[in-house]
Coordinates of C-alpha atoms in Angstrom, one line a residue:
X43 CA -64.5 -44.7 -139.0
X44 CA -63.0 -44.8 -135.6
X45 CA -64.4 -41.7 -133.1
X46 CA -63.1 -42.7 -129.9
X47 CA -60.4 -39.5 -130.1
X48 CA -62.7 -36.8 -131.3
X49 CA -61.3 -33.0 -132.7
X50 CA -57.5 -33.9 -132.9
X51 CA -57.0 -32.2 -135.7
X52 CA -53.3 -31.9 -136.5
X53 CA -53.5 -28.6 -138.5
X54 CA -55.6 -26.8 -135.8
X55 CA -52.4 -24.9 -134.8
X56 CA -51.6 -23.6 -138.5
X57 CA -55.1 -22.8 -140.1
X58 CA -56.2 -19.5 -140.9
X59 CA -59.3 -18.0 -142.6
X60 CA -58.0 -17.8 -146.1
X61 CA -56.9 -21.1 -145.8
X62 CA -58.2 -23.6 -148.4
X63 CA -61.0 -25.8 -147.3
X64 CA -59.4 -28.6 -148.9
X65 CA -56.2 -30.4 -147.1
X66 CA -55.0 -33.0 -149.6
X67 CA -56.5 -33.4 -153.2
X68 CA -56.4 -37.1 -154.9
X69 CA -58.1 -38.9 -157.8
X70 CA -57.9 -42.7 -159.2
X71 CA -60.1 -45.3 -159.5
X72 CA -62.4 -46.6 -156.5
X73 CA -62.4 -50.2 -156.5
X74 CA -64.4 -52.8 -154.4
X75 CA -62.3 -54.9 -152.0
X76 CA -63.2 -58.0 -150.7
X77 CA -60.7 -59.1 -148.5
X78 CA -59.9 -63.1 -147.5
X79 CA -57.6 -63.3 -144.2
X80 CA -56.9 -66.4 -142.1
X81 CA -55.7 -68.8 -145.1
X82 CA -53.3 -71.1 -143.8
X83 CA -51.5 -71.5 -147.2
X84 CA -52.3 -70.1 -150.7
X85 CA -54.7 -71.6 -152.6
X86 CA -54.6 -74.7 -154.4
X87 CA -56.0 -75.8 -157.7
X88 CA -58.7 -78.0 -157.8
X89 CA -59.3 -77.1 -153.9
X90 CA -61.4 -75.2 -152.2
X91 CA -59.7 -73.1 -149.3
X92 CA -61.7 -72.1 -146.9
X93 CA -60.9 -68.5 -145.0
X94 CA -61.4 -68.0 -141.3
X95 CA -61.7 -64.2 -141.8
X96 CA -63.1 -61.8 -144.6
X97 CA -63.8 -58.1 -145.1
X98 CA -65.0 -55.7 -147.5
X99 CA -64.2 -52.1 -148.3
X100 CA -63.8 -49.5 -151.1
X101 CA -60.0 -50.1 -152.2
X102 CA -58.0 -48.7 -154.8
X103 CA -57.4 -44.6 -154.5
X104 CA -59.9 -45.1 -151.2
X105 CA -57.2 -46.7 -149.8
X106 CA -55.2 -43.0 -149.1
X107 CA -58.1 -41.2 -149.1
X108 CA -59.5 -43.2 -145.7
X109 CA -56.1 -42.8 -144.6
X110 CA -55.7 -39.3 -145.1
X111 CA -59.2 -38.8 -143.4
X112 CA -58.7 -41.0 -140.3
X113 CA -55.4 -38.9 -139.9
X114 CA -57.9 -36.2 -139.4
X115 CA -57.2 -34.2 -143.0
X116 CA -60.0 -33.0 -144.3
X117 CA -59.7 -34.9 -148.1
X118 CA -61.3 -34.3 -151.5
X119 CA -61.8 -37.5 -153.9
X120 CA -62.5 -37.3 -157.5
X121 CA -63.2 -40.9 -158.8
X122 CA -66.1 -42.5 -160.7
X123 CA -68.4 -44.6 -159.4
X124 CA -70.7 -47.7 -160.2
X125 CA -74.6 -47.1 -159.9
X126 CA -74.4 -50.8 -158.9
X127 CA -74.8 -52.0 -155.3
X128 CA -71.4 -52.3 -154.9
X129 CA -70.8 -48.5 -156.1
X130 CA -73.6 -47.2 -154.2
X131 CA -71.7 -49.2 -150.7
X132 CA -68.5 -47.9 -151.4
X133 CA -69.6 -43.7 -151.9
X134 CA -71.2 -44.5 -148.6
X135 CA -68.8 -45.8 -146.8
X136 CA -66.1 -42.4 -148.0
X137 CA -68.5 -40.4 -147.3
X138 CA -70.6 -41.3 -144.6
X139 CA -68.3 -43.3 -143.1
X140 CA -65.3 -41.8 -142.9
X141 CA -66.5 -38.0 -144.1
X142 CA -64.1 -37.5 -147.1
X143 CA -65.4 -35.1 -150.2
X144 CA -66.6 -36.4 -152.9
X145 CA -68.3 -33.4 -155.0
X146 CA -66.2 -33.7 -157.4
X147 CA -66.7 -37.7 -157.9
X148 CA -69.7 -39.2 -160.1
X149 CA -71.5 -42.0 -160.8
X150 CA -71.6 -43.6 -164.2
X151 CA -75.3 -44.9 -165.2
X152 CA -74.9 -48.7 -166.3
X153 CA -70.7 -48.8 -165.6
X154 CA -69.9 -52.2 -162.9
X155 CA -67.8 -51.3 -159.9
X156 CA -64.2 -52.6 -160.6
X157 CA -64.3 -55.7 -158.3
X158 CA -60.5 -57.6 -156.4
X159 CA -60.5 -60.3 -154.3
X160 CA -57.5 -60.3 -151.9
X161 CA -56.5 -63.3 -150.2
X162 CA -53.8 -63.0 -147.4
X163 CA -51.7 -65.4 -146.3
X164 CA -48.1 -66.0 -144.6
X165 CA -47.7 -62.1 -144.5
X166 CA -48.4 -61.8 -148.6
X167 CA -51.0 -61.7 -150.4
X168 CA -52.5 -62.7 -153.7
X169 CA -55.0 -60.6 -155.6
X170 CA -57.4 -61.2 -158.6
X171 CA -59.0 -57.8 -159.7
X172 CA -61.8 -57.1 -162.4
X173 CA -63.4 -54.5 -163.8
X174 CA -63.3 -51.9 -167.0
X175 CA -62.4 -47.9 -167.6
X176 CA -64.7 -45.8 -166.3
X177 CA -66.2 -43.7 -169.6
X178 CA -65.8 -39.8 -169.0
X179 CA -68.0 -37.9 -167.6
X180 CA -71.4 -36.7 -169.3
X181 CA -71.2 -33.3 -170.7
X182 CA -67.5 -32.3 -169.9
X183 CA -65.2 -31.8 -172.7
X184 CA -62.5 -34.3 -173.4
X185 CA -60.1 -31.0 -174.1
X186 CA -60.3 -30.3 -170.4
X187 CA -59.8 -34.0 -169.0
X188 CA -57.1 -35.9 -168.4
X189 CA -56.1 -37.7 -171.1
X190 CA -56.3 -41.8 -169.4
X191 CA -56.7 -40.6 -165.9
X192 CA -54.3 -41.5 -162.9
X193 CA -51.8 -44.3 -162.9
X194 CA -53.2 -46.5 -159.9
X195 CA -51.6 -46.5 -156.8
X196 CA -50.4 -49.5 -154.8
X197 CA -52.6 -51.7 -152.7
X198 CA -55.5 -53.8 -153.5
X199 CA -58.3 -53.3 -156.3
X200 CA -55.9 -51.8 -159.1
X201 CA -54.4 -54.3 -161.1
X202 CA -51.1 -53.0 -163.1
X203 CA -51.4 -50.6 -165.7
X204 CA -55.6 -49.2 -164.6
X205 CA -56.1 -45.8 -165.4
X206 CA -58.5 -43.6 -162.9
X207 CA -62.0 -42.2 -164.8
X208 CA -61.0 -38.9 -166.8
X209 CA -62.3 -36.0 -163.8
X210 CA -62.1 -32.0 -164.9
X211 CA -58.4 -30.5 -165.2
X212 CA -59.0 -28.1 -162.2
X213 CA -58.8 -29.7 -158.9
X214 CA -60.1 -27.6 -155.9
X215 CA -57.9 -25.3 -154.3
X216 CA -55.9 -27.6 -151.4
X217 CA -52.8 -27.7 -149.3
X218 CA -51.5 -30.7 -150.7
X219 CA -51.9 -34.2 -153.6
X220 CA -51.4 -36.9 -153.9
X221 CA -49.9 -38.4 -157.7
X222 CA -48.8 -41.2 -158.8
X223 CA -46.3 -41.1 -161.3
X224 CA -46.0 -43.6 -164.8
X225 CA -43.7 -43.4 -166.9
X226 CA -44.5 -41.3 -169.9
X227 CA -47.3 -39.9 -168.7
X228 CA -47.8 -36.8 -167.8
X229 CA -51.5 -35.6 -166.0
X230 CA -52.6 -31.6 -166.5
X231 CA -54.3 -32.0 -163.4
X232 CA -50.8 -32.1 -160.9
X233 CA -49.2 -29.0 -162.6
X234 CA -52.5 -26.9 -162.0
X235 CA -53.0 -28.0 -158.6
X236 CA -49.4 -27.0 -158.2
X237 CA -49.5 -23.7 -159.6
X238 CA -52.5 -23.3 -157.0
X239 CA -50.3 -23.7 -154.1
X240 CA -50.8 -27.8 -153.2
X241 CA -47.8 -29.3 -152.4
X242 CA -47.3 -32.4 -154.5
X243 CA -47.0 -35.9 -153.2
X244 CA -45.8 -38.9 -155.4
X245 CA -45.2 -42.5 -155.4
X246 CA -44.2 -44.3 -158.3
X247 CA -44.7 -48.0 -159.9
X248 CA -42.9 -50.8 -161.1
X249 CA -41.7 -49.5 -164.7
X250 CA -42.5 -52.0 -166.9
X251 CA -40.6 -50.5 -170.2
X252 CA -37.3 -51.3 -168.0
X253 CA -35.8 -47.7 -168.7
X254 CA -36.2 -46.7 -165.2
X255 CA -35.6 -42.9 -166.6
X256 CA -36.4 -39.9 -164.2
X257 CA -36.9 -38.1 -167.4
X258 CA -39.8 -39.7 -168.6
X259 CA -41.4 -38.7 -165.4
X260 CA -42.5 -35.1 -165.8
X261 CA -44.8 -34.7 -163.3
X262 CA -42.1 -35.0 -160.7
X263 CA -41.0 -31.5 -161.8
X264 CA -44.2 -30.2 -159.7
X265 CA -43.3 -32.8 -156.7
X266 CA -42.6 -31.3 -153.4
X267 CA -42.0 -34.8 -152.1
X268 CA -41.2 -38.1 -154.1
X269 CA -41.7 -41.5 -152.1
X270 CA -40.4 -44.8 -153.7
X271 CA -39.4 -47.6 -152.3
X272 CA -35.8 -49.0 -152.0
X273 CA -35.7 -51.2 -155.5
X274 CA -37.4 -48.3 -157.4
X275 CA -35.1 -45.5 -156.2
X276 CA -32.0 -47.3 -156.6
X277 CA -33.2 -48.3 -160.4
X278 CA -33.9 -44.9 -160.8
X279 CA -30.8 -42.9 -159.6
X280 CA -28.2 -45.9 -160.8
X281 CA -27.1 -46.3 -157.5
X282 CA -27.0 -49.4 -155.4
X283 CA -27.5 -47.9 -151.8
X284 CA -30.7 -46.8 -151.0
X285 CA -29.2 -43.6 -148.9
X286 CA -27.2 -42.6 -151.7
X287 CA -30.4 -43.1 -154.2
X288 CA -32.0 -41.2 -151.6
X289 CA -29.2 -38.0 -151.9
X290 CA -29.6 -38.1 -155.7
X291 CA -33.1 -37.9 -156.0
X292 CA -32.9 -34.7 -153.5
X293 CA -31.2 -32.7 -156.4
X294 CA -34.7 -33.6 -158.4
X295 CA -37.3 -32.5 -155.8
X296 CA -37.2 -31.2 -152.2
X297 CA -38.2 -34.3 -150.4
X298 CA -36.9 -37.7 -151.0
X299 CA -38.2 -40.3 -148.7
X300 CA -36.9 -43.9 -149.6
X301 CA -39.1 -46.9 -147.9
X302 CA -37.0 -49.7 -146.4
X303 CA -39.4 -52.4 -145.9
X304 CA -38.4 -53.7 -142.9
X305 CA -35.2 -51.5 -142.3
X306 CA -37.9 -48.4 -142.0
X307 CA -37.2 -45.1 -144.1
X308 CA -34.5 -42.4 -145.1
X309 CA -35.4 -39.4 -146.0
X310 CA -33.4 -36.5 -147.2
X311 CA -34.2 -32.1 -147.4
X312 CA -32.8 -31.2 -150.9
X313 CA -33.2 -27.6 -149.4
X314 CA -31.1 -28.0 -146.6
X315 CA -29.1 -31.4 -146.8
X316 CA -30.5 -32.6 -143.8
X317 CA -30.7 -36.5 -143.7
X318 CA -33.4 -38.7 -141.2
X319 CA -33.3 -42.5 -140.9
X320 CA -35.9 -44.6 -138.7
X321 CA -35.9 -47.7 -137.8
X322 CA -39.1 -49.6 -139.0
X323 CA -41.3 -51.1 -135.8
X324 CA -41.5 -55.0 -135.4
X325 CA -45.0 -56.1 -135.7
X326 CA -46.7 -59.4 -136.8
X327 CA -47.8 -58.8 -140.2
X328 CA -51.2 -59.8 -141.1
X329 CA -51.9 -58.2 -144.7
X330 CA -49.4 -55.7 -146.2
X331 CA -52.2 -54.9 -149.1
X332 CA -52.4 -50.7 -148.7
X333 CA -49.3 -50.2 -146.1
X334 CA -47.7 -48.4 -148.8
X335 CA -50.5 -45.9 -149.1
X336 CA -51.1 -45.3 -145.1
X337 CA -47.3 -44.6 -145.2
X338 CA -47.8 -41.9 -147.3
X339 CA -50.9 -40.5 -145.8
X340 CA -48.7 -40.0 -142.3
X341 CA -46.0 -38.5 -144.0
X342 CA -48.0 -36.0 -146.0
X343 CA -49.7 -34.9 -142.5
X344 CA -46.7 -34.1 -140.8
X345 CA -45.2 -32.2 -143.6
X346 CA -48.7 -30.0 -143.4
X347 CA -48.5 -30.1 -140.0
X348 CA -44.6 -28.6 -139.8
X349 CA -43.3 -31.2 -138.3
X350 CA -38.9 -32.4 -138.1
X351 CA -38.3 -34.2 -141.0
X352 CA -37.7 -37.3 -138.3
X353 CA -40.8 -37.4 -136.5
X354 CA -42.6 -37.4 -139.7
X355 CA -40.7 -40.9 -141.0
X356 CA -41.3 -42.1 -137.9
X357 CA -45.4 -41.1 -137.7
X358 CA -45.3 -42.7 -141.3
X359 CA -43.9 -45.6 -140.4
X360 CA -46.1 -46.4 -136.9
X361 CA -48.8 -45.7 -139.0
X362 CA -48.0 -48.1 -141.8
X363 CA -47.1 -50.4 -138.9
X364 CA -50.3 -50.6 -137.4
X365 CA -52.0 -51.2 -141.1
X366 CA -50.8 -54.0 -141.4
X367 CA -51.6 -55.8 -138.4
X368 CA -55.3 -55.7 -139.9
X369 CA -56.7 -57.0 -142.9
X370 CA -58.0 -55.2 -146.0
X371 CA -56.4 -51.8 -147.2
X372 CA -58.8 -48.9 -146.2
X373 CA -60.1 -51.0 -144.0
X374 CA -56.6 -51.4 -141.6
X375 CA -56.0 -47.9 -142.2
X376 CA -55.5 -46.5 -138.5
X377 CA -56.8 -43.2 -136.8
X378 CA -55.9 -41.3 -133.8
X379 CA -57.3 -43.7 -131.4
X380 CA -55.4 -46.7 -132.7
X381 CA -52.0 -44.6 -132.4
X382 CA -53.1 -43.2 -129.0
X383 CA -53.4 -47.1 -128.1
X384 CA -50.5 -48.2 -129.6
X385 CA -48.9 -45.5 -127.8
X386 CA -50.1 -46.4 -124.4
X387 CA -49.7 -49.8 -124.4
X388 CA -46.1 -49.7 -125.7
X389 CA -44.8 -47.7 -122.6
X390 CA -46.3 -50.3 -120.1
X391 CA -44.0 -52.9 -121.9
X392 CA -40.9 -53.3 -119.3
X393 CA -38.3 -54.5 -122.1
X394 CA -39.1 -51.9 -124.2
X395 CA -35.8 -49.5 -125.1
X396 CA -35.8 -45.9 -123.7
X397 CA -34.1 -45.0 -126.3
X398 CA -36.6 -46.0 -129.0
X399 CA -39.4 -44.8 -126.8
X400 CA -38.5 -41.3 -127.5
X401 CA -38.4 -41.3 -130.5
X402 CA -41.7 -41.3 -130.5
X403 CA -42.4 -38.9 -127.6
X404 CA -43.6 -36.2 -130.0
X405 CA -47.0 -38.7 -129.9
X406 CA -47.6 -36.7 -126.2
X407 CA -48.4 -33.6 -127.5
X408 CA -50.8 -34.8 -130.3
X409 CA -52.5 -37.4 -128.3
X410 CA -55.4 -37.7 -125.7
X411 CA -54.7 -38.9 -122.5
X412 CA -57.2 -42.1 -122.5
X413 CA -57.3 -44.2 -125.2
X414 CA -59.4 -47.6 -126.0
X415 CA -57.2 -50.8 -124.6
X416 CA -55.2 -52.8 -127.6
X417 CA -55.9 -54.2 -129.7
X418 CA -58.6 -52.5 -131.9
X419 CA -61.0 -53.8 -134.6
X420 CA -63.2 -52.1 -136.9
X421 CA -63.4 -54.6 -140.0
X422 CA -67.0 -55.4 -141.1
X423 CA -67.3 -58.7 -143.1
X424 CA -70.1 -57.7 -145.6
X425 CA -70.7 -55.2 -148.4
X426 CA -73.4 -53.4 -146.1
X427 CA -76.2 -54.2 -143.5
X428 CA -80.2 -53.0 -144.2
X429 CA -80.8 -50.3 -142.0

């Protein structure tokens, strides 16, 4: 975890002392990622392809949670976890490492880690994941479980269709969660952590049953903001504009923030009709694998932290940005010093636009005035050194 901007804590201004001790609430399964970078082409059968880079990392749900806690939010995790080495390297590295909460995760006696092996190349990558559904934990009753846990959320380590480890209905008391919706599914665990005041966050998957039905997502009645990307919301709302699938989902839930790929993000207020569109930043992609998920983590901490509707696509965005210019998905995820870098390096550049300068100027009042020189690195290629 990256120190080099200590205290920034973008919710200093708003906390109070009845506040909950919990920022953002999330559960799903923990996987172990070992990431492959530096291929020249994708594999070939009946070759061996030999990488010039390699990381490991917890993946899965760690993905947004290491996100969420680099962005300085203080995050709660419930997941289950091997009592293998592997398990035991990746509860270290949350909590240790990067200082998220995990009293409400567990480790299963005798249950393997769920293992995937990413391997990036030309921008993509390719993943081959294993592992097996964590049983529930010992001594809770099923009645107060979720019935097959969280649908997994994008990046690597969760192979279509996972389910997270069944966790206890009640989630702590937080500002905000993260969800991600299947369809047909519904978890008790989102409409009591809504009814507690969090502010639901959601993403959603590829729908395999081809209904593409809002309907036969129910959590997204409890969703204070719903995130898809461009394909999904225009299969969902039956429109073929991402803007306009954008406008329809607002009359469903008071956010709607559509993700453009390379064309950036719209987002629309279903409370006030107000509309934002940013423009996505040009970088060299090295691995996409957990973009997705940083995207979200900087847009849920500038809706906590109050912030216009614009500056928070555009926070998203840089952040997702600088994710993929990295390998691995927690492992890319940035902090404050690699946006206080970013940010000073890109107003030494003499072509860059004025105009699109600005629109990140909101960065000033967040950020220190010294930041480490571009660019950063913070992978570690190995599942742990003795100490």
């Amino acid at each position: 975890m990256s120190t080099d901007t200590p205290g920034i804590d973008p919710l200093q201004a708003l906390r109070a002392p009845r506040d909950p001790a919990c920022d953002v609430f999330l559960t799903g399964p923990v996987f172990l990622d070992i990431i492959f970078t530096g291929l020249d082409s994708a594999p070939v059968r009946g070759t061996e392809s030999w990488a010039r880079g390699m990381g490991s990392s917890p993946g899965g749900v760690a993905n947004m949670a290491t996100a969420l806690a680099r962005l300085g939010l203080r995050t709660s995790l419930a997941a289950a976890f091997g009592d293998d080495h592997y398990g035991e390297y990746c509860w270290d590295a949350l909590e240790q490492g990067e200082g998220i909460d995990l009293s409400m995760s567990h480790t299963v006696p005798g249950w393997h880690s769920p293992v995937t092996v990413s391997m990036a190349y030309e921008g993509e990558r390719t993943m081959v994941s294993h592992g097996h559904e964590a049983p529930a934990p010992t001594g809770t009753s099923t009645g107060a479980l979720a019935s097959t846990g969280t649908p997994a959320p994008t990046g690597a380590g969760v192979p279509a269709g996972t389910s997270a480890p069944a966790f206890p209905h009640c989630p702590p008391r937080a500002r905000a969660a993260v969800a991600s919706l299947a369809p047909g599914r519904s978890e008790p665990w989102v409409a009591t952590a809504a009814r507690n005041g969090a502010l639901i966050f959601a993403d959603v998957g590829w729908d395999e049953t081809g209904r593409w039905d809002l309907d036969a997502l129910p959590d997204l009645a409890h969703c204070e903001a719903f995130l898809p990307n461009a394909e999904e919301a225009m299969r969902y709302t039956r429109t073929d504009c991402p803007r306009a699938a954008a406008h329809a989902l607002a009359e469903r839930v008071p956010l709607a923030v559509v993700t453009l790929g390379a064309e950036g993000a719209y987002a629309v207020d279903g409370r006030t009709g107000a509309a934002a569109a940013v423009p996505a930043i040009e970088v060299e992609a090295l691995d996409p694998t957990g973009a997705g998920d940083v995207f979200v983590a900087g847009f849920v901490t500038g809706t906590l932290a109050d912030w216009p509707l614009a500056d928070r696509l555009a926070f998203a965005g840089l952040t997702a940005a600088l994710s993929v210019q990295e390998f691995g998905g927690s492992l890319s995820a940035p902090g404050w010093a690699e946006v206080a870098a970013w940010w000073q390096l890109i107003r030494t550049c003499a072509s860059q636009d004025p105009a699109a300068l600005e629109r990140y100027a909101f960065l000033d009042d967040l950020l220190p005035t010294t930041a480490r020189a571009w660019p950063l690195r913070r992978a570690v290629p190995t599942i742990g050194f003795r100490q």
